[in-house]
PDB file of C-alpha atoms in Angstrom:
ATOM      1  CA  GLN R   1     -43.261 -43.225  17.767  1.00  0.00           C
ATOM      2  CA  GLN R   2     -43.870 -43.187  14.007  1.00  0.00           C
ATOM      3  CA  PHE R   3     -41.650 -46.248  13.660  1.00  0.00           C
ATOM      4  CA  LEU R   4     -43.711 -48.302  16.115  1.00  0.00           C
ATOM      5  CA  PRO R   5     -46.819 -50.205  15.060  1.00  0.00           C
ATOM      6  CA  GLU R   6     -50.007 -48.472  16.089  1.00  0.00           C
ATOM      7  CA  GLN R   7     -50.877 -51.250  18.545  1.00  0.00           C
ATOM      8  CA  SER R   8     -47.273 -51.922  19.541  1.00  0.00           C
ATOM      9  CA  SER R   9     -46.755 -53.528  22.890  1.00  0.00           C
ATOM     10  CA  VAL R  10     -43.343 -51.936  23.174  1.00  0.00           C
ATOM     11  CA  LYS R  11     -43.348 -49.556  26.119  1.00  0.00           C
ATOM     12  CA  VAL R  12     -41.170 -46.480  26.495  1.00  0.00           C
ATOM     13  CA  PRO R  13     -39.170 -46.770  29.686  1.00  0.00           C
ATOM     14  CA  GLN R  14     -40.675 -44.656  32.420  1.00  0.00           C
ATOM     15  CA  HIS R  15     -37.381 -42.921  33.242  1.00  0.00           C
ATOM     16  CA  LEU R  16     -37.362 -41.353  29.764  1.00  0.00           C
ATOM     17  CA  THR R  17     -40.695 -39.678  30.343  1.00  0.00           C
ATOM     18  CA  SER R  18     -40.002 -38.411  33.811  1.00  0.00           C
ATOM     19  CA  LYS R  19     -40.746 -34.749  34.629  1.00  0.00           C
ATOM     20  CA  PRO R  20     -37.141 -33.915  35.765  1.00  0.00           C
ATOM     21  CA  LEU R  21     -35.767 -35.016  32.403  1.00  0.00           C
ATOM     22  CA  ALA R  22     -38.383 -32.991  30.566  1.00  0.00           C
ATOM     23  CA  ARG R  23     -37.541 -29.961  32.634  1.00  0.00           C
ATOM     24  CA  SER R  24     -33.836 -30.429  31.826  1.00  0.00           C
ATOM     25  CA  ALA R  25     -34.565 -30.688  28.125  1.00  0.00           C
ATOM     26  CA  LEU R  26     -36.636 -27.524  28.243  1.00  0.00           C
ATOM     27  CA  ALA R  27     -33.915 -25.745  30.173  1.00  0.00           C
ATOM     28  CA  LEU R  28     -31.340 -26.824  27.597  1.00  0.00           C
ATOM     29  CA  LEU R  29     -33.617 -25.668  24.791  1.00  0.00           C
ATOM     30  CA  PHE R  30     -34.105 -22.262  26.387  1.00  0.00           C
ATOM     31  CA  ALA R  31     -30.357 -21.962  27.040  1.00  0.00           C
ATOM     32  CA  CYS R  32     -29.554 -22.667  23.384  1.00  0.00           C
ATOM     33  CA  SER R  33     -32.210 -20.211  22.288  1.00  0.00           C
ATOM     34  CA  ALA R  34     -30.837 -17.534  24.608  1.00  0.00           C
ATOM     35  CA  ALA R  35     -27.273 -18.161  23.388  1.00  0.00           C
ATOM     36  CA  CYS R  36     -28.352 -17.902  19.750  1.00  0.00           C
ATOM     37  CA  THR R  37     -30.267 -14.721  20.503  1.00  0.00           C
ATOM     38  CA  THR R  38     -27.279 -13.269  22.342  1.00  0.00           C
ATOM     39  CA  GLY R  39     -24.940 -14.200  19.469  1.00  0.00           C
ATOM     40  CA  SER R  40     -27.256 -12.620  16.912  1.00  0.00           C
ATOM     41  CA  ALA R  41     -27.505  -9.491  19.043  1.00  0.00           C
ATOM     42  CA  GLU R  42     -23.723  -9.266  19.320  1.00  0.00           C
ATOM     43  CA  ARG R  43     -23.303  -9.640  15.559  1.00  0.00           C
ATOM     44  CA  ALA R  44     -25.965  -7.039  14.920  1.00  0.00           C
ATOM     45  CA  LYS R  45     -24.263  -4.685  17.380  1.00  0.00           C
ATOM     46  CA  LYS R  46     -20.862  -5.119  15.722  1.00  0.00           C
ATOM     47  CA  GLN R  47     -22.357  -4.600  12.266  1.00  0.00           C
ATOM     48  CA  ALA R  48     -24.075  -1.416  13.451  1.00  0.00           C
ATOM     49  CA  GLU R  49     -20.825  -0.145  14.978  1.00  0.00           C
ATOM     50  CA  ALA R  50     -18.968  -0.897  11.732  1.00  0.00           C
ATOM     51  CA  ARG R  51     -21.560   1.036   9.724  1.00  0.00           C
ATOM     52  CA  VAL R  52     -21.283   4.013  12.063  1.00  0.00           C
ATOM     53  CA  ARG R  53     -17.491   3.931  11.797  1.00  0.00           C
ATOM     54  CA  GLN R  54     -17.613   3.759   8.005  1.00  0.00           C
ATOM     55  CA  GLU R  55     -20.135   6.594   7.819  1.00  0.00           C
ATOM     56  CA  THR R  56     -18.011   8.720  10.155  1.00  0.00           C
ATOM     57  CA  ALA R  57     -14.842   8.026   8.152  1.00  0.00           C
ATOM     58  CA  MET R  58     -16.456   8.871   4.829  1.00  0.00           C
ATOM     59  CA  ARG R  59     -18.009  12.025   6.267  1.00  0.00           C
ATOM     60  CA  MET R  60     -14.638  13.169   7.657  1.00  0.00           C
ATOM     61  CA  TRP R  61     -12.935  12.427   4.326  1.00  0.00           C
ATOM     62  CA  LYS R  62     -15.537  14.284   2.275  1.00  0.00           C
ATOM     63  CA  GLU R  63     -15.317  17.284   4.594  1.00  0.00           C
ATOM     64  CA  ARG R  64     -11.549  17.468   4.005  1.00  0.00           C
ATOM     65  CA  CYS R  65     -12.054  17.059   0.276  1.00  0.00           C
ATOM     66  CA  GLU R  66     -14.386  20.045   0.295  1.00  0.00           C
ATOM     67  CA  THR R  67     -12.385  22.343   2.576  1.00  0.00           C
ATOM     68  CA  LYS R  68      -8.698  21.406   2.333  1.00  0.00           C
ATOM     69  CA  ALA R  69      -7.842  19.239  -0.672  1.00  0.00           C
ATOM     70  CA  GLY R  70      -6.878  20.597  -4.052  1.00  0.00           C
ATOM     71  CA  VAL R  71      -4.118  21.965  -6.262  1.00  0.00           C
ATOM     72  CA  LYS R  72      -2.784  25.512  -6.074  1.00  0.00           C
ATOM     73  CA  ILE R  73      -0.270  26.652  -8.677  1.00  0.00           C
ATOM     74  CA  HIS R  74       0.909  30.187  -8.007  1.00  0.00           C
ATOM     75  CA  ARG R  75       3.614  30.339 -10.635  1.00  0.00           C
ATOM     76  CA  THR R  76       5.025  28.195 -13.433  1.00  0.00           C
ATOM     77  CA  VAL R  77       8.562  28.063 -14.811  1.00  0.00           C
ATOM     78  CA  ASP R  78       9.725  27.034 -18.299  1.00  0.00           C
ATOM     79  CA  ASN R  79      12.977  25.459 -19.502  1.00  0.00           C
ATOM     80  CA  VAL R  80      14.067  23.853 -16.239  1.00  0.00           C
ATOM     81  CA  ASP R  81      17.161  21.652 -16.595  1.00  0.00           C
ATOM     82  CA  GLY R  82      17.173  19.995 -13.188  1.00  0.00           C
ATOM     83  CA  ILE R  83      15.467  19.944  -9.816  1.00  0.00           C
ATOM     84  CA  PHE R  84      16.401  19.200  -6.225  1.00  0.00           C
ATOM     85  CA  LEU R  85      14.560  16.412  -4.420  1.00  0.00           C
ATOM     86  CA  VAL R  86      14.352  17.518  -0.797  1.00  0.00           C
ATOM     87  CA  LYS R  87      13.265  13.999   0.169  1.00  0.00           C
ATOM     88  CA  ILE R  88      13.718  10.642  -1.543  1.00  0.00           C
ATOM     89  CA  ARG R  89      11.043   8.045  -1.089  1.00  0.00           C
ATOM     90  CA  PRO R  90      12.403   5.261   1.155  1.00  0.00           C
ATOM     91  CA  VAL R  91      12.566   1.694  -0.072  1.00  0.00           C
ATOM     92  CA  GLY R  92       9.472  -0.311   0.784  1.00  0.00           C
ATOM     93  CA  ILE R  93       5.750   0.350   0.575  1.00  0.00           C
ATOM     94  CA  ASN R  94       3.348   0.767   3.475  1.00  0.00           C
ATOM     95  CA  PHE R  95       0.405  -1.483   2.677  1.00  0.00           C
ATOM     96  CA  GLY R  96      -1.284  -1.648   6.055  1.00  0.00           C
ATOM     97  CA  ASP R  97       0.518   0.160   8.901  1.00  0.00           C
ATOM     98  CA  GLN R  98      -2.298   2.403  10.123  1.00  0.00           C
ATOM     99  CA  PHE R  99      -0.255   4.971  12.034  1.00  0.00           C
ATOM    100  CA  LYS R 100       3.031   5.061  10.108  1.00  0.00           C
ATOM    101  CA  MET R 101       3.394   8.664   8.947  1.00  0.00           C
ATOM    102  CA  ASP R 102       5.062   7.955   5.617  1.00  0.00           C
ATOM    103  CA  ASP R 103       2.525   9.661   3.334  1.00  0.00           C
ATOM    104  CA  PRO R 104       0.539   6.726   1.884  1.00  0.00           C
ATOM    105  CA  TYR R 105      -1.473   9.134  -0.294  1.00  0.00           C
ATOM    106  CA  GLY R 106       1.702  10.388  -1.970  1.00  0.00           C
ATOM    107  CA  ARG R 107       3.126   6.897  -2.454  1.00  0.00           C
ATOM    108  CA  ASP R 108       5.274   6.711  -5.546  1.00  0.00           C
ATOM    109  CA  ALA R 109       8.126   4.562  -6.767  1.00  0.00           C
ATOM    110  CA  THR R 110      10.744   4.114  -4.059  1.00  0.00           C
ATOM    111  CA  GLY R 111      14.502   4.405  -3.721  1.00  0.00           C
ATOM    112  CA  ASP R 112      16.464   4.822  -6.965  1.00  0.00           C
ATOM    113  CA  THR R 113      13.342   4.276  -9.067  1.00  0.00           C
ATOM    114  CA  TYR R 114      11.837   7.401  -7.522  1.00  0.00           C
ATOM    115  CA  ILE R 115      14.845   9.357  -8.803  1.00  0.00           C
ATOM    116  CA  LEU R 116      14.745   7.635 -12.196  1.00  0.00           C
ATOM    117  CA  ASN R 117      11.115   8.718 -12.647  1.00  0.00           C
ATOM    118  CA  PHE R 118      12.272  12.352 -12.847  1.00  0.00           C
ATOM    119  CA  LEU R 119      14.985  11.819 -15.447  1.00  0.00           C
ATOM    120  CA  LYS R 120      14.493  12.579 -19.107  1.00  0.00           C
ATOM    121  CA  GLY R 121      13.684   9.521 -21.175  1.00  0.00           C
ATOM    122  CA  PHE R 122      13.099   7.053 -18.360  1.00  0.00           C
ATOM    123  CA  TYR R 123       9.321   6.783 -18.674  1.00  0.00           C
ATOM    124  CA  HIS R 124       9.254   6.647 -22.467  1.00  0.00           C
ATOM    125  CA  GLN R 125      12.128   4.169 -22.627  1.00  0.00           C
ATOM    126  CA  ARG R 126      10.128   1.634 -20.646  1.00  0.00           C
ATOM    127  CA  SER R 127       6.642   2.462 -21.915  1.00  0.00           C
ATOM    128  CA  ASP R 128       5.188   2.313 -25.409  1.00  0.00           C
ATOM    129  CA  ASP R 129       1.740   3.515 -24.372  1.00  0.00           C
ATOM    130  CA  PRO R 130      -0.027   5.270 -27.240  1.00  0.00           C
ATOM    131  CA  VAL R 131      -0.262   9.045 -27.146  1.00  0.00           C
ATOM    132  CA  VAL R 132      -3.698  10.081 -25.904  1.00  0.00           C
ATOM    133  CA  PRO R 133      -4.975  13.677 -25.805  1.00  0.00           C
ATOM    134  CA  GLY R 134      -4.492  15.082 -22.327  1.00  0.00           C
ATOM    135  CA  LYS R 135      -2.009  12.423 -21.284  1.00  0.00           C
ATOM    136  CA  PRO R 136       0.773  13.746 -18.986  1.00  0.00           C
ATOM    137  CA  PRO R 137       4.038  14.299 -20.888  1.00  0.00           C
ATOM    138  CA  ARG R 138       6.330  12.591 -18.343  1.00  0.00           C
ATOM    139  CA  GLU R 139       9.327  13.981 -20.198  1.00  0.00           C
ATOM    140  CA  GLY R 140      11.608  14.280 -17.177  1.00  0.00           C
ATOM    141  CA  PHE R 141      14.584  16.538 -16.457  1.00  0.00           C
ATOM    142  CA  LYS R 142      18.211  16.439 -17.571  1.00  0.00           C
ATOM    143  CA  TYR R 143      19.455  15.866 -14.036  1.00  0.00           C
ATOM    144  CA  ILE R 144      18.281  15.465 -10.462  1.00  0.00           C
ATOM    145  CA  GLU R 145      20.108  16.390  -7.269  1.00  0.00           C
ATOM    146  CA  ALA R 146      19.435  15.006  -3.823  1.00  0.00           C
ATOM    147  CA  ILE R 147      21.078  14.298  -0.486  1.00  0.00           C
ATOM    148  CA  ASP R 148      22.013  10.656  -0.063  1.00  0.00           C
ATOM    149  CA  PRO R 149      20.741   9.738   3.439  1.00  0.00           C
ATOM    150  CA  LYS R 150      23.519   7.166   3.782  1.00  0.00           C
ATOM    151  CA  ASP R 151      26.353   9.714   3.855  1.00  0.00           C
ATOM    152  CA  GLY R 152      24.588  13.088   3.948  1.00  0.00           C
ATOM    153  CA  ARG R 153      26.273  14.274   0.735  1.00  0.00           C
ATOM    154  CA  ARG R 154      24.618  15.937  -2.247  1.00  0.00           C
ATOM    155  CA  TYR R 155      24.794  14.043  -5.524  1.00  0.00           C
ATOM    156  CA  ARG R 156      23.820  14.699  -9.106  1.00  0.00           C
ATOM    157  CA  TYR R 157      21.939  11.953 -10.911  1.00  0.00           C
ATOM    158  CA  THR R 158      21.656  11.571 -14.669  1.00  0.00           C
ATOM    159  CA  GLY R 159      20.278   8.817 -16.856  1.00  0.00           C
ATOM    160  CA  ARG R 160      21.307   7.218 -20.123  1.00  0.00           C
ATOM    161  CA  ILE R 161      20.375   4.352 -22.407  1.00  0.00           C
ATOM    162  CA  ASP R 162      22.841   1.506 -22.119  1.00  0.00           C
ATOM    163  CA  GLN R 163      23.456  -1.340 -24.606  1.00  0.00           C
ATOM    164  CA  PRO R 164      24.814  -4.206 -22.500  1.00  0.00           C
ATOM    165  CA  TRP R 165      25.579  -6.380 -25.541  1.00  0.00           C
ATOM    166  CA  LEU R 166      28.545  -4.095 -26.293  1.00  0.00           C
ATOM    167  CA  ARG R 167      30.226  -5.508 -23.177  1.00  0.00           C
ATOM    168  CA  ASP R 168      28.516  -8.861 -22.776  1.00  0.00           C
ATOM    169  CA  LYS R 169      27.605 -10.871 -25.867  1.00  0.00           C
ATOM    170  CA  ARG R 170      25.133 -12.950 -23.880  1.00  0.00           C
ATOM    171  CA  TYR R 171      22.734 -10.031 -24.351  1.00  0.00           C
ATOM    172  CA  GLY R 172      20.847  -9.542 -27.583  1.00  0.00           C
ATOM    173  CA  GLU R 173      21.716  -6.472 -29.647  1.00  0.00           C
ATOM    174  CA  TRP R 174      18.170  -5.181 -29.202  1.00  0.00           C
ATOM    175  CA  VAL R 175      18.410  -4.985 -25.376  1.00  0.00           C
ATOM    176  CA  ARG R 176      18.334  -1.455 -23.942  1.00  0.00           C
ATOM    177  CA  GLU R 177      18.601  -0.486 -20.285  1.00  0.00           C
ATOM    178  CA  PHE R 178      18.109   2.897 -18.643  1.00  0.00           C
ATOM    179  CA  VAL R 179      21.090   3.391 -16.326  1.00  0.00           C
ATOM    180  CA  LEU R 180      21.326   5.763 -13.364  1.00  0.00           C
ATOM    181  CA  ASP R 181      24.656   7.596 -13.033  1.00  0.00           C
ATOM    182  CA  LYS R 182      25.591   9.269  -9.765  1.00  0.00           C
ATOM    183  CA  VAL R 183      28.413  11.733  -9.067  1.00  0.00           C
ATOM    184  CA  PRO R 184      29.084  14.176  -6.194  1.00  0.00           C
ATOM    185  CA  ALA R 185      27.370  17.495  -6.890  1.00  0.00           C
ATOM    186  CA  THR R 186      29.372  20.715  -7.110  1.00  0.00           C
ATOM    187  CA  GLY R 187      28.340  24.352  -7.159  1.00  0.00           C
ATOM    188  CA  ASN R 188      24.926  25.613  -6.204  1.00  0.00           C
ATOM    189  CA  ARG R 189      22.026  23.238  -5.921  1.00  0.00           C
ATOM    190  CA  PRO R 190      19.146  23.575  -8.407  1.00  0.00           C
ATOM    191  CA  ARG R 191      16.865  26.523  -7.802  1.00  0.00           C
ATOM    192  CA  TYR R 192      13.626  24.534  -7.620  1.00  0.00           C
ATOM    193  CA  GLY R 193      12.961  21.798  -5.109  1.00  0.00           C
ATOM    194  CA  VAL R 194      10.258  19.181  -4.583  1.00  0.00           C
ATOM    195  CA  THR R 195       9.200  17.870  -1.198  1.00  0.00           C
ATOM    196  CA  TYR R 196       6.351  15.940   0.393  1.00  0.00           C
ATOM    197  CA  ASP R 197       4.910  15.629   3.907  1.00  0.00           C
ATOM    198  CA  ASP R 198       2.362  13.478   5.668  1.00  0.00           C
ATOM    199  CA  ILE R 199      -0.175  15.905   7.153  1.00  0.00           C
ATOM    200  CA  SER R 200      -2.451  13.306   8.743  1.00  0.00           C
ATOM    201  CA  THR R 201      -3.637  13.790  12.305  1.00  0.00           C
ATOM    202  CA  HIS R 202      -3.940  10.947  14.796  1.00  0.00           C
ATOM    203  CA  GLU R 203      -7.736  11.269  14.689  1.00  0.00           C
ATOM    204  CA  GLU R 204      -7.701  10.930  10.892  1.00  0.00           C
ATOM    205  CA  ARG R 205      -5.533   7.839  11.052  1.00  0.00           C
ATOM    206  CA  GLU R 206      -7.939   6.359  13.625  1.00  0.00           C
ATOM    207  CA  TYR R 207     -10.409   6.310  10.743  1.00  0.00           C
ATOM    208  CA  TRP R 208      -7.886   5.212   8.104  1.00  0.00           C
ATOM    209  CA  ILE R 209      -7.629   8.640   6.493  1.00  0.00           C
ATOM    210  CA  ALA R 210      -4.249   9.724   5.088  1.00  0.00           C
ATOM    211  CA  GLY R 211      -3.447  13.349   4.290  1.00  0.00           C
ATOM    212  CA  SER R 212      -0.608  14.556   2.070  1.00  0.00           C
ATOM    213  CA  SER R 213       1.168  17.715   0.981  1.00  0.00           C
ATOM    214  CA  LEU R 214       3.293  17.850  -2.192  1.00  0.00           C
ATOM    215  CA  ARG R 215       5.099  21.150  -2.799  1.00  0.00           C
ATOM    216  CA  VAL R 216       7.310  22.776  -5.397  1.00  0.00           C
ATOM    217  CA  ILE R 217       9.558  25.394  -3.790  1.00  0.00           C
ATOM    218  CA  ASP R 218      11.742  28.202  -5.117  1.00  0.00           C
ATOM    219  CA  LEU R 219      14.793  27.481  -2.980  1.00  0.00           C
ATOM    220  CA  GLN R 220      16.254  30.949  -3.603  1.00  0.00           C
ATOM    221  CA  THR R 221      13.279  32.747  -2.111  1.00  0.00           C
ATOM    222  CA  ASN R 222      11.732  29.895  -0.034  1.00  0.00           C
ATOM    223  CA  GLU R 223       8.495  30.594  -1.889  1.00  0.00           C
ATOM    224  CA  VAL R 224       6.038  27.733  -2.325  1.00  0.00           C
ATOM    225  CA  ILE R 225       5.071  28.158  -5.956  1.00  0.00           C
ATOM    226  CA  ALA R 226       2.716  25.169  -6.082  1.00  0.00           C
ATOM    227  CA  GLU R 227       1.116  22.740  -3.660  1.00  0.00           C
ATOM    228  CA  ARG R 228      -1.187  19.764  -3.847  1.00  0.00           C
ATOM    229  CA  ILE R 229      -3.130  18.756  -0.752  1.00  0.00           C
ATOM    230  CA  GLY R 230      -4.709  15.318  -0.951  1.00  0.00           C
ATOM    231  CA  TYR R 231      -6.681  12.907   1.222  1.00  0.00           C
ATOM    232  CA  MET R 232      -7.685   9.286   0.838  1.00  0.00           C
ATOM    233  CA  VAL R 233      -9.644   6.867   3.008  1.00  0.00           C
ATOM    234  CA  ASP R 234     -10.001   3.114   3.321  1.00  0.00           C
ATOM    235  CA  TRP R 235     -13.767   2.652   3.387  1.00  0.00           C
ATOM    236  CA  ALA R 236     -13.365  -0.856   4.865  1.00  0.00           C
ATOM    237  CA  GLN R 237     -11.555   0.644   7.853  1.00  0.00           C
ATOM    238  CA  GLY R 238      -8.480  -1.525   7.833  1.00  0.00           C
ATOM    239  CA  SER R 239     -10.084  -4.832   6.946  1.00  0.00           C
ATOM    240  CA  GLN R 240      -7.526  -7.427   5.880  1.00  0.00           C
ATOM    241  CA  ALA R 241     -10.054 -10.041   4.804  1.00  0.00           C
ATOM    242  CA  GLY R 242      -8.743 -12.110   1.934  1.00  0.00           C
ATOM    243  CA  ALA R 243      -5.211 -10.736   2.427  1.00  0.00           C
ATOM    244  CA  ARG R 244      -6.541  -7.261   1.713  1.00  0.00           C
ATOM    245  CA  SER R 245      -4.061  -4.329   2.026  1.00  0.00           C
ATOM    246  CA  PRO R 246      -5.899  -1.250   3.367  1.00  0.00           C
ATOM    247  CA  TRP R 247      -3.579   1.434   1.970  1.00  0.00           C
ATOM    248  CA  ALA R 248      -3.645  -0.260  -1.431  1.00  0.00           C
ATOM    249  CA  PHE R 249      -7.438   0.117  -1.612  1.00  0.00           C
ATOM    250  CA  ALA R 250      -7.637   3.621  -0.143  1.00  0.00           C
ATOM    251  CA  PRO R 251      -6.510   5.341  -3.421  1.00  0.00           C
ATOM    252  CA  ASP R 252      -9.886   4.355  -4.889  1.00  0.00           C
ATOM    253  CA  ASN R 253     -11.343   6.991  -2.552  1.00  0.00           C
ATOM    254  CA  ALA R 254      -8.945   9.900  -3.002  1.00  0.00           C
ATOM    255  CA  CYS R 255      -9.228  13.619  -3.599  1.00  0.00           C
ATOM    256  CA  PRO R 256      -7.739  14.720  -5.878  1.00  0.00           C
ATOM    257  CA  GLY R 257      -8.026  11.373  -7.619  1.00  0.00           C
ATOM    258  CA  PHE R 258      -5.087   9.664  -9.276  1.00  0.00           C
ATOM    259  CA  GLN R 259      -6.481   9.199 -12.755  1.00  0.00           C
ATOM    260  CA  TRP R 260      -4.586  11.483 -15.140  1.00  0.00           C
ATOM    261  CA  ASN R 261      -7.707  11.880 -17.266  1.00  0.00           C
ATOM    262  CA  PRO R 262     -10.701  12.874 -15.096  1.00  0.00           C
ATOM    263  CA  ASN R 263     -13.026  11.583 -17.814  1.00  0.00           C
ATOM    264  CA  VAL R 264     -11.563   8.079 -17.591  1.00  0.00           C
ATOM    265  CA  PRO R 265     -11.980   6.647 -14.075  1.00  0.00           C
ATOM    266  CA  VAL R 266      -9.451   4.001 -13.080  1.00  0.00           C
ATOM    267  CA  ARG R 267     -10.438   0.621 -11.680  1.00  0.00           C
ATOM    268  CA  ASN R 268      -7.382   0.174  -9.489  1.00  0.00           C
ATOM    269  CA  ALA R 269      -6.076   3.591  -8.481  1.00  0.00           C
ATOM    270  CA  VAL R 270      -3.052   2.258  -6.607  1.00  0.00           C
ATOM    271  CA  GLY R 271      -1.582   1.406 -10.006  1.00  0.00           C
ATOM    272  CA  GLU R 272      -1.693   5.094 -10.939  1.00  0.00           C
ATOM    273  CA  GLN R 273       0.358   6.303  -7.970  1.00  0.00           C
ATOM    274  CA  ASP R 274       3.750   5.555  -9.527  1.00  0.00           C
ATOM    275  CA  SER R 275       5.180   8.702 -11.165  1.00  0.00           C
ATOM    276  CA  GLN R 276       2.301  10.805  -9.800  1.00  0.00           C
ATOM    277  CA  THR R 277       4.847  13.235  -8.338  1.00  0.00           C
ATOM    278  CA  LEU R 278       6.401  13.914 -11.736  1.00  0.00           C
ATOM    279  CA  ILE R 279       2.961  14.457 -13.257  1.00  0.00           C
ATOM    280  CA  PHE R 280       2.279  17.215 -10.732  1.00  0.00           C
ATOM    281  CA  VAL R 281       5.753  18.745 -10.923  1.00  0.00           C
ATOM    282  CA  GLU R 282       5.619  19.024 -14.715  1.00  0.00           C
ATOM    283  CA  GLN R 283       2.477  21.113 -14.394  1.00  0.00           C
ATOM    284  CA  VAL R 284       4.644  23.644 -12.583  1.00  0.00           C
ATOM    285  CA  LEU R 285       8.163  23.195 -13.969  1.00  0.00           C
ATOM    286  CA  THR R 286       8.435  22.521 -17.696  1.00  0.00           C
ATOM    287  CA  PRO R 287      11.574  20.483 -18.519  1.00  0.00           C
ATOM    288  CA  SER R 288      13.974  22.002 -21.016  1.00  0.00           C
ATOM    289  CA  LYS R 289      14.114  20.326 -24.425  1.00  0.00           C
TER     290      LYS R 289
END
């Protein structure tokens, strides 16, 4: 009406002002209002349920941190030449499979790189990080033995620095590569072994909590001489928004945490998981010089 002159002779058609049409418009208005109210209620309900789930998950995780998690070292051993890896980490990383029992908390390098991590010189050959007080030594051992799952045989692994330019002049003389050598093992296996297990329950995985056991064992006596029990939780409860990987964010909420220096928190804890097994093992078994 504001566009019509005050004394306009233009008349609004009667059918547009009829009571049935008005009632229909009101009904439509009320329907839209009810739908919006219902939608808001549903969103509020889902948000409340998500908060309850998050609070439950964090409470469960903290309870395990207080009652189960931690490091127990019963005995240490010096001058160890080599160790036996009871299990080798399989190739591939679990980023978001909620119920796959492959020990996401204990995730480390996989395949041959997992073995290389334990060999003397491997870490320092590829890293020039400055020496910082309290930093893990990551020296490594002279050799590693393990069962190859492909053929079930025990092998001995050693590492060495290779200079490929000696064979192939396309390489620069400065190029160095750390090479893994593998031969069938003979004689007795090493006395000390390292193994890991996923100790999560189905209920814990329902709330995106992963539990882990890492043990150092005296294979002569079957004595567990050290064990680390750890738990981590994805606070976002499996959200994959923005291509998010739940098990890659869970290490930010872990006990024990993955930072090697407790006074220096890490921003992205998943980056500290590689070689975490060696860091623990060297607290128990000191490599020979």
